[in-house]
Tab-separated table of C-alpha atoms in Angstrom:
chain	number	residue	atom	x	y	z
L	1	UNK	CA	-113.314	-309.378	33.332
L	2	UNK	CA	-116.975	-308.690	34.094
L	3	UNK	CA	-119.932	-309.339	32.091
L	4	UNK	CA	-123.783	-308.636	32.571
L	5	UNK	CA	-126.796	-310.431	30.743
L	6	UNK	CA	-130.339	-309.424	31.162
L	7	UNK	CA	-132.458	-312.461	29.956
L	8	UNK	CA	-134.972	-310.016	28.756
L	9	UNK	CA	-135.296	-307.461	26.758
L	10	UNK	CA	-139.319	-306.713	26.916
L	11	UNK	CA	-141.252	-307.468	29.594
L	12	UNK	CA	-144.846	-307.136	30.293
L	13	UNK	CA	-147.335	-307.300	33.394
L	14	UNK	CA	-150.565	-306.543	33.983
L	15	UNK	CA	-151.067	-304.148	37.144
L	16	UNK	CA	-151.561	-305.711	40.442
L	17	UNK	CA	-149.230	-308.846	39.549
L	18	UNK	CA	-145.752	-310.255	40.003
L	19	UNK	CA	-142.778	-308.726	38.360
L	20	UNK	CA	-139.636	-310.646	37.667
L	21	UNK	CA	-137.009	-309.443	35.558
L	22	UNK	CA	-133.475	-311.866	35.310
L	23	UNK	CA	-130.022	-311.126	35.270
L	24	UNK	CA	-126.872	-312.794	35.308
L	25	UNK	CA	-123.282	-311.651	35.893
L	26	UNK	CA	-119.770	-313.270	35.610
L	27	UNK	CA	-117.095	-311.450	37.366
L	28	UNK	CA	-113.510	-312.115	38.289
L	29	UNK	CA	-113.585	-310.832	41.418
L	30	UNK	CA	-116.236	-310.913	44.444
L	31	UNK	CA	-119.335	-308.632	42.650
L	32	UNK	CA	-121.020	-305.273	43.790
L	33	UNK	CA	-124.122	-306.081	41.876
L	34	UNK	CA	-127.291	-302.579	41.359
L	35	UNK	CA	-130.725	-302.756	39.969
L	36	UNK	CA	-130.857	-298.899	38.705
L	37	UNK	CA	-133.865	-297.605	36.822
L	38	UNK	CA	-134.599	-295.444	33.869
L	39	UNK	CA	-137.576	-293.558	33.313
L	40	UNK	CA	-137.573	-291.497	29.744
L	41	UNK	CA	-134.830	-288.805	28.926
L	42	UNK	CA	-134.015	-289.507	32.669
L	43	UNK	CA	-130.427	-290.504	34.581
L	44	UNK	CA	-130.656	-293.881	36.431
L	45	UNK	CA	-132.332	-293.999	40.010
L	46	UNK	CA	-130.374	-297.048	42.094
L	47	UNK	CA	-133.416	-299.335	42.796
L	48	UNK	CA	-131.044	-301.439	45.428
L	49	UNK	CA	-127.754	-302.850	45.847
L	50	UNK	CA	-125.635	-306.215	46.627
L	51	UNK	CA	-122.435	-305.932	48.494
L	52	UNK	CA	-121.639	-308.978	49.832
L	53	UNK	CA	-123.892	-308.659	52.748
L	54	UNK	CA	-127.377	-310.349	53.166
L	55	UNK	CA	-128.068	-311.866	49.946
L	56	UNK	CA	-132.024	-310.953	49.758
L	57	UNK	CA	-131.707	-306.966	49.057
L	58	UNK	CA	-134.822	-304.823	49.526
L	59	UNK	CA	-134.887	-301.740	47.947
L	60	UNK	CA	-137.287	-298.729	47.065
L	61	UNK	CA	-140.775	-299.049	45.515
L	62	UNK	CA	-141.635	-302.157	47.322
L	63	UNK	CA	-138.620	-304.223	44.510
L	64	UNK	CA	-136.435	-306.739	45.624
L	65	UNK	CA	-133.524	-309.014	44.337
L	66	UNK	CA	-131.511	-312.162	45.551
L	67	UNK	CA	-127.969	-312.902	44.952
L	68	UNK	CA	-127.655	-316.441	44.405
L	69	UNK	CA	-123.545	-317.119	43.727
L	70	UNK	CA	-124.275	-320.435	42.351
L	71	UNK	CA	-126.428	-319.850	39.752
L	72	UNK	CA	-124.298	-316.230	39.114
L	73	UNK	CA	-127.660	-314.514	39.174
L	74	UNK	CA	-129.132	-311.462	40.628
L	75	UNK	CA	-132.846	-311.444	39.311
L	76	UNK	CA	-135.263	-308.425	40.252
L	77	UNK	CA	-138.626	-308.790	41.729
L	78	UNK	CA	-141.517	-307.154	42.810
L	79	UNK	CA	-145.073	-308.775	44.471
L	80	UNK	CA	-147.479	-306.199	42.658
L	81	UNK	CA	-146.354	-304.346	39.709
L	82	UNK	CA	-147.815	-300.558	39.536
L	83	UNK	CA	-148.558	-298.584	36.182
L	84	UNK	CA	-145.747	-296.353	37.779
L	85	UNK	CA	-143.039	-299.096	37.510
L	86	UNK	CA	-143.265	-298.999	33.745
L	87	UNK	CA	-139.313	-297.804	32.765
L	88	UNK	CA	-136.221	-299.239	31.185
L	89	UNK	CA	-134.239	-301.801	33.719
L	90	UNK	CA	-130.312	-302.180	33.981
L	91	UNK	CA	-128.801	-305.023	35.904
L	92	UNK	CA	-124.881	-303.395	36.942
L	93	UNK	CA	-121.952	-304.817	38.131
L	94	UNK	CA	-119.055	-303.537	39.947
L	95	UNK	CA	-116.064	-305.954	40.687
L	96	UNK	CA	-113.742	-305.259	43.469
L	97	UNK	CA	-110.687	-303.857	42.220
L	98	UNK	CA	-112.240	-302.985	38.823
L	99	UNK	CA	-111.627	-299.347	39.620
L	100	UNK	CA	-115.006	-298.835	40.638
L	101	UNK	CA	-116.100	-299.124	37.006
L	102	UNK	CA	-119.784	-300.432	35.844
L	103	UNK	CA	-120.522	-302.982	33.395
L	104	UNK	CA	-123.833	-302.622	32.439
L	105	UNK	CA	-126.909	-304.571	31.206
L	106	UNK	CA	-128.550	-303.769	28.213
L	107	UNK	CA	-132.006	-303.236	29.854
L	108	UNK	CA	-134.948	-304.438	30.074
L	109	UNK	CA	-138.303	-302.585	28.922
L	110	UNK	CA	-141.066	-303.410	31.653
L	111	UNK	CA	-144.657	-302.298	30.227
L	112	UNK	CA	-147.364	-302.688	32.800
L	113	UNK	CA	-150.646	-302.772	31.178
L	114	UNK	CA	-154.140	-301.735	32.993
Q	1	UNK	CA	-133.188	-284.750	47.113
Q	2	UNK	CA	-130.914	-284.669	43.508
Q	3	UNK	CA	-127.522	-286.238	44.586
Q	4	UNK	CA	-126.552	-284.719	41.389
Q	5	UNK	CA	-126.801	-282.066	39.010
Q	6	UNK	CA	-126.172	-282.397	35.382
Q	7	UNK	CA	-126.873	-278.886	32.973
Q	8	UNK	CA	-127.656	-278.470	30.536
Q	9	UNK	CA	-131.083	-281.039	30.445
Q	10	UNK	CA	-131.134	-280.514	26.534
Q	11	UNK	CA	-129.493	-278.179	23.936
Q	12	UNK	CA	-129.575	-277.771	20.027
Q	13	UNK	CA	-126.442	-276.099	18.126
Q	14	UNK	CA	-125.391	-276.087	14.925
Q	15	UNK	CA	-122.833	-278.518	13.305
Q	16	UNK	CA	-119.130	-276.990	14.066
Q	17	UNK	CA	-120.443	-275.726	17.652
Q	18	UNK	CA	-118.959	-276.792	20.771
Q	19	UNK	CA	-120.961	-277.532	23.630
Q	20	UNK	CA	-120.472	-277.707	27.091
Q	21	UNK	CA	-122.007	-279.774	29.981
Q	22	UNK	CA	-121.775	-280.029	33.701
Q	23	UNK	CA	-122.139	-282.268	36.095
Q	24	UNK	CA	-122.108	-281.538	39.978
Q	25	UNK	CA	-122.050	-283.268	42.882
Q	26	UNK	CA	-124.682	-282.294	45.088
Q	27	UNK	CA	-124.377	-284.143	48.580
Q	28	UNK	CA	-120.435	-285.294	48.555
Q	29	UNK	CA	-117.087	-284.582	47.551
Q	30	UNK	CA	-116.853	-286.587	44.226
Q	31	UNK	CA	-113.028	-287.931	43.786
Q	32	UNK	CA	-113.983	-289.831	40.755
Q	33	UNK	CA	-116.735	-288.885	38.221
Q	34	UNK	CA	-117.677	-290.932	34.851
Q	35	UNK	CA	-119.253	-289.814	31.688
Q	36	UNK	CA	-121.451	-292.098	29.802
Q	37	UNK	CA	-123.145	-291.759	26.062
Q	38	UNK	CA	-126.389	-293.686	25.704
Q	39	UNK	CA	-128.087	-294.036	21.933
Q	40	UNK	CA	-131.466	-294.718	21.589
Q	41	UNK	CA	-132.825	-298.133	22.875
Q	42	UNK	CA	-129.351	-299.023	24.056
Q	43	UNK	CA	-127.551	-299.044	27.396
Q	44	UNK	CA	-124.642	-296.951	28.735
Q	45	UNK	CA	-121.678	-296.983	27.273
Q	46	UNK	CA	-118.646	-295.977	29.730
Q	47	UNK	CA	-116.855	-292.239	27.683
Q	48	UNK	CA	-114.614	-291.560	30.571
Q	49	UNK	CA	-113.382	-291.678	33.873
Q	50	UNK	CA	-112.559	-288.208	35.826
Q	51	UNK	CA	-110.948	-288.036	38.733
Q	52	UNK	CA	-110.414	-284.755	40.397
Q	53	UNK	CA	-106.867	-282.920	39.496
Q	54	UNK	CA	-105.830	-285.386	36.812
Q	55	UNK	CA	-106.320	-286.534	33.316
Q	56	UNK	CA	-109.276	-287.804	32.267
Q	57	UNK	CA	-109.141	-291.410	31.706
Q	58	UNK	CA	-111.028	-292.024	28.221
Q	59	UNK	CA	-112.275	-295.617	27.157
Q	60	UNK	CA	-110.729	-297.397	23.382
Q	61	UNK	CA	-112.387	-295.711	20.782
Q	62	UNK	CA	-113.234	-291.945	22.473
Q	63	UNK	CA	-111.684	-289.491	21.470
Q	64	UNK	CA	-110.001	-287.373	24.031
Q	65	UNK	CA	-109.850	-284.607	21.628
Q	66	UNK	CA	-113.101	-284.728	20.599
Q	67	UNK	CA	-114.627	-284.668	24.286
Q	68	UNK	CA	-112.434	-282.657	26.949
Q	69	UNK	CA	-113.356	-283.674	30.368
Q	70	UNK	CA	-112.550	-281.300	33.134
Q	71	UNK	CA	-112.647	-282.467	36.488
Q	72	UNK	CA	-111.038	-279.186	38.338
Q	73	UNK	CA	-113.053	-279.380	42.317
Q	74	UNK	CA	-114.614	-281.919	43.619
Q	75	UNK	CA	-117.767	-281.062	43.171
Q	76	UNK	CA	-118.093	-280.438	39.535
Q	77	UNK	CA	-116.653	-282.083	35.997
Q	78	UNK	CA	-117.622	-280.781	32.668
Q	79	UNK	CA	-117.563	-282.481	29.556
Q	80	UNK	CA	-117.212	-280.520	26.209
Q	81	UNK	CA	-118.196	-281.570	22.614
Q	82	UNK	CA	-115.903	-279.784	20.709
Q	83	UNK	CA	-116.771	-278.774	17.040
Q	84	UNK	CA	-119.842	-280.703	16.887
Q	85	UNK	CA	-121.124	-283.168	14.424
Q	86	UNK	CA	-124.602	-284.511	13.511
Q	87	UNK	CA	-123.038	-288.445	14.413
Q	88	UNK	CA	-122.036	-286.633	18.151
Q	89	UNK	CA	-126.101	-286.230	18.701
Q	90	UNK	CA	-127.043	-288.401	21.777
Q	91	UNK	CA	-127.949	-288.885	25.326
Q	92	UNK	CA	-125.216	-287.830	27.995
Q	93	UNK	CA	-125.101	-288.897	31.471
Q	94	UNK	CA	-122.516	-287.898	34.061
Q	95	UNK	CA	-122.673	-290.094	37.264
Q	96	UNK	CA	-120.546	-289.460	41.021
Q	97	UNK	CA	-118.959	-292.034	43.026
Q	98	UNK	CA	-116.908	-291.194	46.151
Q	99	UNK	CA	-114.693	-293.661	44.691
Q	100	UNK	CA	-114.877	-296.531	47.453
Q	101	UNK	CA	-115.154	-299.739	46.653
Q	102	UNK	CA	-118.482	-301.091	46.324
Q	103	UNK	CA	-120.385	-297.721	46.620
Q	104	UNK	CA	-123.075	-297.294	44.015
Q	105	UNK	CA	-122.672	-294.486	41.269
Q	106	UNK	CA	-125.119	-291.658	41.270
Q	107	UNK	CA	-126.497	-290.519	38.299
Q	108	UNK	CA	-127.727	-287.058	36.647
Q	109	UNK	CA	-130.463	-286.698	34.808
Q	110	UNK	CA	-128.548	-286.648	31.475
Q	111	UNK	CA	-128.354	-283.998	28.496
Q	112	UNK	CA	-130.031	-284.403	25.063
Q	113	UNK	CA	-128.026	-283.459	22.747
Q	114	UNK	CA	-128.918	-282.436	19.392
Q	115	UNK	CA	-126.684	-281.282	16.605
Q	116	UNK	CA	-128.141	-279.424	13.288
């Protein structure tokens, strides 16, 4: 069994600072973990991905995350938050041998006020 | 570039309709191919599981009469409402995987659907 819990369900930053939005995950086997993005009456963009390789994961639009397996968490971050990055935020996870299937987050809203 | 293609982006039909989207793969043979309904404020919630020149496998509670999935190359599933309903209105979102472990699912851009 997998499970995925975003911390936050709002979140709001004023342009030109820090972003940080948390997740945690509990899976039964070793964890594919995405960041994927949602922009209004859009599909999901993949922001970045975790598979068991380097454990600080850069992706696009300058965002970040670190898998940390012993605090089961896979928080997103960004140095400078940009009006553009305001969007709905889903924290996935894959488990090896799940079939492939995604549990998913339920989001976090990131407003990014001038 | 779009990895995939999902048609079409929104559609209104009366109650009793049925209504058909597709979703194509754009950049890769897709063995495996989900379908996902998202309400308003809420996140995805797993429909179905397609995998090229099989049954559809559909998650507790969908109803595989209700929502035909047909996943017949692999580069293209479609996923049909069948006599419509006001409570089948939502957001749908196909997504392709080339079904290897640990490879991230690419999305369409999803279809609003809205039923009179």
């Amino acid at each position: 069994a997998q499970s995925v819990t975003q911390l936050d369900s709002h979140v709001s930053v004023s342009e030109g600072t820090p972003v940080l939005l948390r997740c945690n995950y509990s899976s039964s086997y070793s964890p594919s973990l995405f960041w994927y993005v949602q922009h209004p009456n859009k599909g999901l963009q993949l922001l970045l991905k975790y598979t068991s390789a380097a454990t600080l994961v850069k992706g696009i639009n300058g965002f970040e995350a670190e898998f940390k397996k012993s605090e089961t968490s896979f928080h997103l971050t960004k140095p400078s938050a940009h009006m553009s990055d305001a969007a709905e935020y889903f924290c996935v996870v894959s488990a090896t041998g799940g079939g492939n299937k995604l549990t998913f987050g339920t989001g976090t809203q990131l407003k990014v006020e001038l | 570039g779009a990895v995939v293609s999902q048609h079409p982006s929104w559609v209104i039909c009366k109650s009793g309709t049925s209504v058909k989207i597709e979703c194509r793969s754009l950049d890769f043979q897709a063995t495996t191919m989900f379908w996902y309904r998202q309400f308003p404020k809420q996140s995805l919630m797993l429909m179905a599981t397609s995998n090229e020149g099989s049954k559809a496998t559909y998650e507790q509670g969908v109803e595989k009469d209700k929502f035909l999935i047909n996943h017949a190359s692999l580069t293209l599933s479609t996923l049909t409402v069948t006599s419509a309903h006001p409570e089948d209105s939502s957001f749908y979102i196909c997504s392709v995987t080339t079904g290897q472990a640990a490879q991230p699912q690419h999305f369409g851009d999803g279809t609003r659907l809205s039923i009179l």
